[in-house]
Short mmCIF file of C-alpha atoms and ligand atoms in Angstrom, two decimals:
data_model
loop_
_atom_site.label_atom_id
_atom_site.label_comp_id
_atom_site.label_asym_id
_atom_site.label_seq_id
_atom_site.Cartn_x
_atom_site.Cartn_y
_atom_site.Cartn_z
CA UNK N 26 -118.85 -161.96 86.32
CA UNK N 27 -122.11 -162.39 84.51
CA UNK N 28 -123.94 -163.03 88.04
CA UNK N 29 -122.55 -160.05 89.05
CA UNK N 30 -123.15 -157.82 86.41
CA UNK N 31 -127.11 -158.87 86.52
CA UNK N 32 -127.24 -158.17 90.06
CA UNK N 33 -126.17 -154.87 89.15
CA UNK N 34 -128.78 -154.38 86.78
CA UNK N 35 -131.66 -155.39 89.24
CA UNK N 36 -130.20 -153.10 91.70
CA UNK N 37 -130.11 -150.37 88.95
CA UNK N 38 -133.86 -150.83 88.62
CA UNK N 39 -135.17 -151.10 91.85
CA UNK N 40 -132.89 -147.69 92.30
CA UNK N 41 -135.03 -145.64 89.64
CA UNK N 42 -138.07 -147.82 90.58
CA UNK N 43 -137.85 -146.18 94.25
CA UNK N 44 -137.14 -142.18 92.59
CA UNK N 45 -139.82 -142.85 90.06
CA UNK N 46 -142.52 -143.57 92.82
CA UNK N 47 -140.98 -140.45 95.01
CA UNK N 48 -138.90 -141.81 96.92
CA UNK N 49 -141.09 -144.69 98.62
CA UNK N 50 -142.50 -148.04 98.12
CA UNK N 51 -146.50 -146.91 98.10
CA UNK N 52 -146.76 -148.49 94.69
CA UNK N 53 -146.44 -152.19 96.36
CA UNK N 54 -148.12 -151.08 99.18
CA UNK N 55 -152.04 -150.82 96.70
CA UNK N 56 -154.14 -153.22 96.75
CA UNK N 57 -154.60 -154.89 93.20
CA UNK N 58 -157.98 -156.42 94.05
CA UNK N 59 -160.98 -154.00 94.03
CA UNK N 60 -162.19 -156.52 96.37
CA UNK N 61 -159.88 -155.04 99.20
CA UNK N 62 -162.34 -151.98 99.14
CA UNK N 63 -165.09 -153.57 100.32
CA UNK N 64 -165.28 -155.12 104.00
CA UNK N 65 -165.93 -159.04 104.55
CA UNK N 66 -168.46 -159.12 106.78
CA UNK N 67 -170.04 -162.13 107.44
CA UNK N 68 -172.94 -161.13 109.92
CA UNK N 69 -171.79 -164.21 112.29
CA UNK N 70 -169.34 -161.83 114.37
CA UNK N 71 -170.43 -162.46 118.42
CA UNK N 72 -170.00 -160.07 121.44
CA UNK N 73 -167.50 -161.51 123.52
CA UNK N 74 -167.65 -158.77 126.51
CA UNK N 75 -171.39 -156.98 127.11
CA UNK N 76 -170.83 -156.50 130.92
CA UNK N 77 -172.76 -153.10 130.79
CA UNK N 78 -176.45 -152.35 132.61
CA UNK N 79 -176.64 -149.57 130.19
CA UNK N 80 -179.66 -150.00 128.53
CA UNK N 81 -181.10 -152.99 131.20
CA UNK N 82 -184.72 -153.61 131.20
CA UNK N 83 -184.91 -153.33 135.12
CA UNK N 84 -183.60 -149.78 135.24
CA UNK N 85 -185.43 -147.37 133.38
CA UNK N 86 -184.49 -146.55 129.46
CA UNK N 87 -182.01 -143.94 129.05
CA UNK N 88 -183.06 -140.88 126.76
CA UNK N 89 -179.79 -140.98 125.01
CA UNK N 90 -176.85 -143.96 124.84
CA UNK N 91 -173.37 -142.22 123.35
CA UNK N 92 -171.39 -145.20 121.76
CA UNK N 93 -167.36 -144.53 121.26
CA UNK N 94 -165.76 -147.12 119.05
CA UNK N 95 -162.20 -146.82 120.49
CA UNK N 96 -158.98 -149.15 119.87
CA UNK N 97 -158.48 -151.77 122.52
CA UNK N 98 -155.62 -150.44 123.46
CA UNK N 99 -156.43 -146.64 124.22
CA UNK N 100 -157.12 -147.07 127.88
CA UNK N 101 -156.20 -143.48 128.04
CA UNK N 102 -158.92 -142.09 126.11
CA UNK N 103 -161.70 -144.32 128.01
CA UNK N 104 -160.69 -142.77 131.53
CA UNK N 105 -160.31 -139.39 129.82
CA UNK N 106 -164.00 -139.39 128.89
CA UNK N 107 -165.50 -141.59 131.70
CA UNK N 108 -164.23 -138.68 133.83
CA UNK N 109 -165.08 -135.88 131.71
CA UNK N 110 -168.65 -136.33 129.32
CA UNK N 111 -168.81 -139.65 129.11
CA UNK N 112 -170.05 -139.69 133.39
CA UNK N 113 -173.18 -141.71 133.32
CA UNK N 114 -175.18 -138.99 134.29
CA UNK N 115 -178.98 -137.03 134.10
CA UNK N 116 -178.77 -134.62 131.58
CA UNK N 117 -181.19 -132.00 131.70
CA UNK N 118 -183.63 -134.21 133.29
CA UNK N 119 -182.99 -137.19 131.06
CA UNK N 120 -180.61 -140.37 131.27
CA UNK N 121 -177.98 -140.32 129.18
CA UNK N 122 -175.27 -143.36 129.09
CA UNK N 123 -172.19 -144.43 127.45
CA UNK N 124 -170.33 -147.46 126.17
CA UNK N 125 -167.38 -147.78 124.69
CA UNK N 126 -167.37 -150.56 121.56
CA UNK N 127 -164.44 -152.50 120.65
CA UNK N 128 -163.04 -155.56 118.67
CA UNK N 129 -160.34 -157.64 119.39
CA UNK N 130 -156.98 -156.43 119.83
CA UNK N 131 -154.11 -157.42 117.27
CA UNK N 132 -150.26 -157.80 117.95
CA UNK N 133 -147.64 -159.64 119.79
CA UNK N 134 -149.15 -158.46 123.27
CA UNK N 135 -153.00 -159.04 121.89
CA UNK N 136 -153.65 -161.76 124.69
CA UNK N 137 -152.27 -159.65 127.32
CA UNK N 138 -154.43 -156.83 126.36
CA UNK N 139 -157.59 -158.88 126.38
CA UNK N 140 -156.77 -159.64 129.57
CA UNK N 141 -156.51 -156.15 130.55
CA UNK N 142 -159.81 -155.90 128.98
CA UNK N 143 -161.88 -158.17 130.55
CA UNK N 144 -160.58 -156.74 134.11
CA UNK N 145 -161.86 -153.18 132.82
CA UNK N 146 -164.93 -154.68 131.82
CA UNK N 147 -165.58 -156.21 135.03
CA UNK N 148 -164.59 -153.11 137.00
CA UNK N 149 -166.11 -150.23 134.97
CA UNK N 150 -168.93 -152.38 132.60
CA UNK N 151 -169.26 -150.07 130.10
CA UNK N 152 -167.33 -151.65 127.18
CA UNK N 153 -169.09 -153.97 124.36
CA UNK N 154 -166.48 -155.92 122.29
CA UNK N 155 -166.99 -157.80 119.62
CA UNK N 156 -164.85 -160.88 118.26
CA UNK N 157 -163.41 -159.38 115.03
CA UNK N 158 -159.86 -157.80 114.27
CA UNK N 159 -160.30 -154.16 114.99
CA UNK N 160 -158.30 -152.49 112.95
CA UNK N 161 -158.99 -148.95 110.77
CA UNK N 162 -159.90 -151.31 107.68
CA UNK N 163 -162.80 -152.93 110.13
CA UNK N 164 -164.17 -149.90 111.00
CA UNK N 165 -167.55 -150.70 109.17
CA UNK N 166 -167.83 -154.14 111.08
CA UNK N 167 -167.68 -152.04 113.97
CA UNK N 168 -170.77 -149.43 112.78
CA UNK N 169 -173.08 -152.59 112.19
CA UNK N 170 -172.03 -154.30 115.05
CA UNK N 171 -172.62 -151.04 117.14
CA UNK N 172 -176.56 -150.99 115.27
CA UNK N 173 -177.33 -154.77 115.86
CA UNK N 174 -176.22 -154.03 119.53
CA UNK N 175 -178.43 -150.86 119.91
CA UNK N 176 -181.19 -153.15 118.54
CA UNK N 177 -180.77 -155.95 120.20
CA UNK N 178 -180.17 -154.00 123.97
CA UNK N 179 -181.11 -150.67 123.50
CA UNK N 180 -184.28 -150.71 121.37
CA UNK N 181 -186.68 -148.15 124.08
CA UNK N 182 -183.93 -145.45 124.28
CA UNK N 183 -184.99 -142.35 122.16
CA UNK N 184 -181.81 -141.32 120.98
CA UNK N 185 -178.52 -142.48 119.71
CA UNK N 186 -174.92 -140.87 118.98
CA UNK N 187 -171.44 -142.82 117.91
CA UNK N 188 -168.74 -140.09 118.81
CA UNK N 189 -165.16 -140.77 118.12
CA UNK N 190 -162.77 -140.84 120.84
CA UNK N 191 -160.79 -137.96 120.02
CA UNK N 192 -163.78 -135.82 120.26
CA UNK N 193 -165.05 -133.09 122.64
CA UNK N 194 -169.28 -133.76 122.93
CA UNK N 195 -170.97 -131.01 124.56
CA UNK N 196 -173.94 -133.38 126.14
CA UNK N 197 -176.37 -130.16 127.38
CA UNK N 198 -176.10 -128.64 124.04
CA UNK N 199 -176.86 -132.17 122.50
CA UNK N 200 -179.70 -133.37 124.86
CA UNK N 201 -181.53 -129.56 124.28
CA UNK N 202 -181.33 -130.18 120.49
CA UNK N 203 -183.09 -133.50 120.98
CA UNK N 204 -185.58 -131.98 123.43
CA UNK N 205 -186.41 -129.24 120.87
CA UNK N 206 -190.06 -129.77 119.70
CA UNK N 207 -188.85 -129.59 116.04
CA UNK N 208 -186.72 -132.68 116.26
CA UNK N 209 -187.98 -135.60 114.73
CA UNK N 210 -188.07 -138.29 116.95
CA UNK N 211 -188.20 -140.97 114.10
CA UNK N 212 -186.36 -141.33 110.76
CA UNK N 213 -183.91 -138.92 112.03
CA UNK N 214 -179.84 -138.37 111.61
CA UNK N 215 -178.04 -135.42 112.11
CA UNK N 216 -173.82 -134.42 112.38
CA UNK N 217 -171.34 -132.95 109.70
CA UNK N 218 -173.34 -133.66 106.86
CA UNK N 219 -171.60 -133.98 103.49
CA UNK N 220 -174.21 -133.52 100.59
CA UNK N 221 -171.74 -133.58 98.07
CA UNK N 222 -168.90 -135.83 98.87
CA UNK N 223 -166.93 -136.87 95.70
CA UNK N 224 -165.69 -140.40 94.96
CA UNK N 225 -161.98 -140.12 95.57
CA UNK N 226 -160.01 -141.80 92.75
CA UNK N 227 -156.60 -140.77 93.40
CA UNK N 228 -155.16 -144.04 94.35
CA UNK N 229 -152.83 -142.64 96.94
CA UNK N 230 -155.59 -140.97 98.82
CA UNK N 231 -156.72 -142.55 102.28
CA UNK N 232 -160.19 -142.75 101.02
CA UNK N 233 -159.35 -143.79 97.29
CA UNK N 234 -162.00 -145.70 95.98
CA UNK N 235 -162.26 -147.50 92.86
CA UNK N 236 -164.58 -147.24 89.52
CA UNK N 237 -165.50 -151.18 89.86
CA UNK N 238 -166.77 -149.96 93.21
CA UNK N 239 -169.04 -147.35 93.05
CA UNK N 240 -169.40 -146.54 89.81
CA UNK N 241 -171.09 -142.76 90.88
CA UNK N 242 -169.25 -139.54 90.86
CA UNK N 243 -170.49 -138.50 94.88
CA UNK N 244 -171.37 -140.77 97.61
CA UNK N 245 -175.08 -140.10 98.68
CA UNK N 246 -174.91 -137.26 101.61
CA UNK N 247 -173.94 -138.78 104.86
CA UNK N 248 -173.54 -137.39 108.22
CA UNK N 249 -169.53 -137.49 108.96
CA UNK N 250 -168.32 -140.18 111.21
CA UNK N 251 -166.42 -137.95 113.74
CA UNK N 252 -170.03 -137.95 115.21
CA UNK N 253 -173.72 -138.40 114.29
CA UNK N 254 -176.75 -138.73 115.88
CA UNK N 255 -180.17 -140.58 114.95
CA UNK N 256 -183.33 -142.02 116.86
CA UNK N 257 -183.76 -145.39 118.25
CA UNK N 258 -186.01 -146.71 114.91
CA UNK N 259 -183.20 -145.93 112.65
CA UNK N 260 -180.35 -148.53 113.46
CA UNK N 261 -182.91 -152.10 112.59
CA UNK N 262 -183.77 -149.67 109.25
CA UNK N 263 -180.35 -149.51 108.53
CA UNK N 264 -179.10 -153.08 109.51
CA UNK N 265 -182.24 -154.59 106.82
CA UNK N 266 -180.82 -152.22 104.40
CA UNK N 267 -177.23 -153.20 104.76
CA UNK N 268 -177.84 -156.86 103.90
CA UNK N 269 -178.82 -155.10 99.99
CA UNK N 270 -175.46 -153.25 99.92
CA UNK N 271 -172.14 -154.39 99.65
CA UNK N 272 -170.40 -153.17 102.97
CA UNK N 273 -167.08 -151.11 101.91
CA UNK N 274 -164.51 -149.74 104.00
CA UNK N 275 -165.97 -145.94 104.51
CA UNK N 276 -168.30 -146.51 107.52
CA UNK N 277 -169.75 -143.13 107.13
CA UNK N 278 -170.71 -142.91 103.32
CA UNK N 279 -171.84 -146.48 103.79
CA UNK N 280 -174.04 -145.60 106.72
CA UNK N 281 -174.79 -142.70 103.76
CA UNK N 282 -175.49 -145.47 101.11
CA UNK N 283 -178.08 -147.65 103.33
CA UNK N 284 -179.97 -144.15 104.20
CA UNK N 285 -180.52 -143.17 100.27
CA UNK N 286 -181.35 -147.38 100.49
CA UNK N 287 -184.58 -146.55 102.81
CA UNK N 288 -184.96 -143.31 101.37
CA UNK N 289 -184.12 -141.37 104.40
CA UNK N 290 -181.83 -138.32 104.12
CA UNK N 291 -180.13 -136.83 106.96
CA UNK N 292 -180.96 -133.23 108.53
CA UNK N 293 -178.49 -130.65 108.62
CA UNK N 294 -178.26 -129.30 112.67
CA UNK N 295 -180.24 -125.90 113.12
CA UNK N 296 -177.10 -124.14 113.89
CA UNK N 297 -173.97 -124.44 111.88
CA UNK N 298 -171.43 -124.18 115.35
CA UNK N 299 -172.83 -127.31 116.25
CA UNK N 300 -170.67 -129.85 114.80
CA UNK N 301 -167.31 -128.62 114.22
CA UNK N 302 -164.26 -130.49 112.35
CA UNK N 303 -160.97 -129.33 112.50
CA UNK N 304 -161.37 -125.57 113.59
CA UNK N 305 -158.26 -123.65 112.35
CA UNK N 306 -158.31 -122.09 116.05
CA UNK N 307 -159.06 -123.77 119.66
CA UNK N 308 -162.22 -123.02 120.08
CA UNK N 309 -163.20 -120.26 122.88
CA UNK N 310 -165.47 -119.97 125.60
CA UNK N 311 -168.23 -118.91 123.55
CA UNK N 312 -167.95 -121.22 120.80
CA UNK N 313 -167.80 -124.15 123.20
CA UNK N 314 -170.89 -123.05 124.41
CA UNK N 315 -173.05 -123.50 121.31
CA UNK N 316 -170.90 -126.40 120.12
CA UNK N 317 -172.22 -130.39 120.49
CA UNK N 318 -169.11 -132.01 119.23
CA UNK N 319 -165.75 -130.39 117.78
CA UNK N 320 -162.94 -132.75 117.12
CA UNK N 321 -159.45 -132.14 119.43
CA UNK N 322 -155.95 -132.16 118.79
CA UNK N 323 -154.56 -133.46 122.24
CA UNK N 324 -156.25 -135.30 125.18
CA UNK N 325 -155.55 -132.09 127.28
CA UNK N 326 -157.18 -129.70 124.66
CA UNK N 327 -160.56 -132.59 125.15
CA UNK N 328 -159.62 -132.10 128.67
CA UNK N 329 -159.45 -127.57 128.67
CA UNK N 330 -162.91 -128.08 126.52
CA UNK N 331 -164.42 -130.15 129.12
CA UNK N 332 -162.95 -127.72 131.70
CA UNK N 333 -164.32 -124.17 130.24
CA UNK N 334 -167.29 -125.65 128.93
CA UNK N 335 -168.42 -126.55 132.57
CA UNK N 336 -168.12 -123.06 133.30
CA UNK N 337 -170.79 -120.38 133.68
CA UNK N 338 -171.58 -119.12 129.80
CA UNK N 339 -172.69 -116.23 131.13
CA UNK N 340 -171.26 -113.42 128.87
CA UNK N 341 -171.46 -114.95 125.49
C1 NAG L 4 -161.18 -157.59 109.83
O1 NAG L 4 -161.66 -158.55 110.74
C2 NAG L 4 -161.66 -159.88 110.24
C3 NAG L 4 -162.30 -160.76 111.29
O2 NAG L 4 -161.61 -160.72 112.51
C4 NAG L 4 -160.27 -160.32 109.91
O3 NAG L 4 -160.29 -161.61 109.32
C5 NAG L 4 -159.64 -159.33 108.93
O4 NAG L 4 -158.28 -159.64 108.75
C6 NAG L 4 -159.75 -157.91 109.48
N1 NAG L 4 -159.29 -157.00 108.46
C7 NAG L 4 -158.39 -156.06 108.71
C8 NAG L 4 -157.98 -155.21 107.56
O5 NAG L 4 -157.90 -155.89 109.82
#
């Protein structure tokens, strides 16, 4: 009788537990450890597929090298943009190439899928992946990783942008901007850029992050990670600088922490239209022909963009 009175009780609790915390479990789900915040990243991580020519010595340097973290699994979105801006292609008279940068896959089917991978590699040799767990939590691992390889590989191409996958990049539009007299060619990053970004400390907000932390009311202004660009003398700047801050989980604002760390600030783009995040409406004809990147909803609204944006701009 006792036993089952007590069980009772426990159940009783865990009942207004559950209603107190709205109905879900979120409170267990936090991380106690303000440790969890930050990303381990041990500097020893290796590249496990680097198949690509982009960047090879032999062949000349491209102007521009568009990197696209992607999950190992989202085949889709790879043939989506190898077929639509992502084409290895001349630009405006300049090279422009892409890879695609991944870590390793996670899961019951992970060794299937690297499989998978490797045959992709082979056939298409534009993906660079990396031998940690890629997950949304890793997401910084993969921003160094992405600067020691553009180091390392890519070190006489002018220009670099990481672009998400979900993105529409208008590459003219992008290669003029970089042609434009009046942009730097050194010491320079450009996007979305947040000057005043606060330090979330709700802890049920996707970006919460604690006071042990970062102590400061805003991150320093970063360009947002949906897409950025910078020159070729910027990623070895940033790697140095990264070994004096703590990596945490926020690739952006970190990318954002290691700039204020050199003393570098990034430029806003000369035209507003350029880098666009969440528009409340599809964007039209004319907008997509002053846009760089915007992000998408749907592969097929990446796919209209891609579409109306090859054609003539004519009327705008
Ligand atoms: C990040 O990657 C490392 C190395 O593979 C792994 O040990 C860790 O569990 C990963 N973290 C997350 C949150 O996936």
């Amino acid at each position: 009788m006792r036993k089952i009175v007590l069980c009772l009780i426990a159940l009783l609790v865990f009942v207004v537990v559950y209603f107190v915390n709205g109905g879900t479990w979120r409170r267990a789900d936090l991380p106690a450890d303000p440790g969890s915040y930050y990303v381990a990243y041990p500097r020893n991580y290796k590249f496990i597929l680097d198949d690509t020519d982009v960047c090879d010595e032999q062949a000349t340097s491209p102007f521009l090298v568009l990197l696209v973290p992607v999950a190992p699994a989202n085949r889709e979105a790879r043939d989506i943009i190898r077929k639509t801006w992502g084409k290895q292609s001349v630009v405006l008279g300049k090279l422009v190439q892409t890879v695609f940068l991944l870590g390793l896959p996670t899961g019951a089917d992970a060794q299937q899928l690297q499989g998978k991978l490797r045959v992709e590699s082979q056939l298409q040799r534009d993906l660079v992946q990396s031998d940690f767990q890629d997950s949304y939590h890793n997401l910084t691992i993969k921003t160094m990783l992405m600067l020691r390889w553009l180091c390392s590989r890519c070190a006489s191409a002018s220009y670099t942008m990481k672009i998400d996958s979900d993105m529409f990049l208008n590459v003219p539009n992008l290669v003029r901007l970089l042609l434009d007299p009046s942009t730097p060619r050194h010491n320079y990053m450009t996007g979305l850029v947040w000057w005043k970004s606060p330090v979330l400390r709700d802890p049920y907000n996707k970006f919460y992050m604690p006071r042990e932390v970062i102590a400061e009311a805003e991150y320093p202004p970063y360009a947002l990670g949906m897409g950025y660009v910078m020159s070729l003398d910027l990623p070895g700047k940033l790697l140095e600088a990264s070994t004096h801050i703590r990596p945490i989980y926020i690739e952006d604002a970190y990318l954002g922490m290691c700039m204020k760390h050199i003393g570098i600030r990034p430029t806003n783009p000369p035209d507003q239209r350029m880098f666009i995040v969440n528009p409340m409406f599809p964007l039209g004809r004319c907008s997509l022909a002053t846009v760089i990147a915007v992000t998408t909803t749907s592969i097929s609204q990446m796919v209209n963009y891609w579409i109306t944006s090859q054609e003539s701009q004519g009327d705008c």
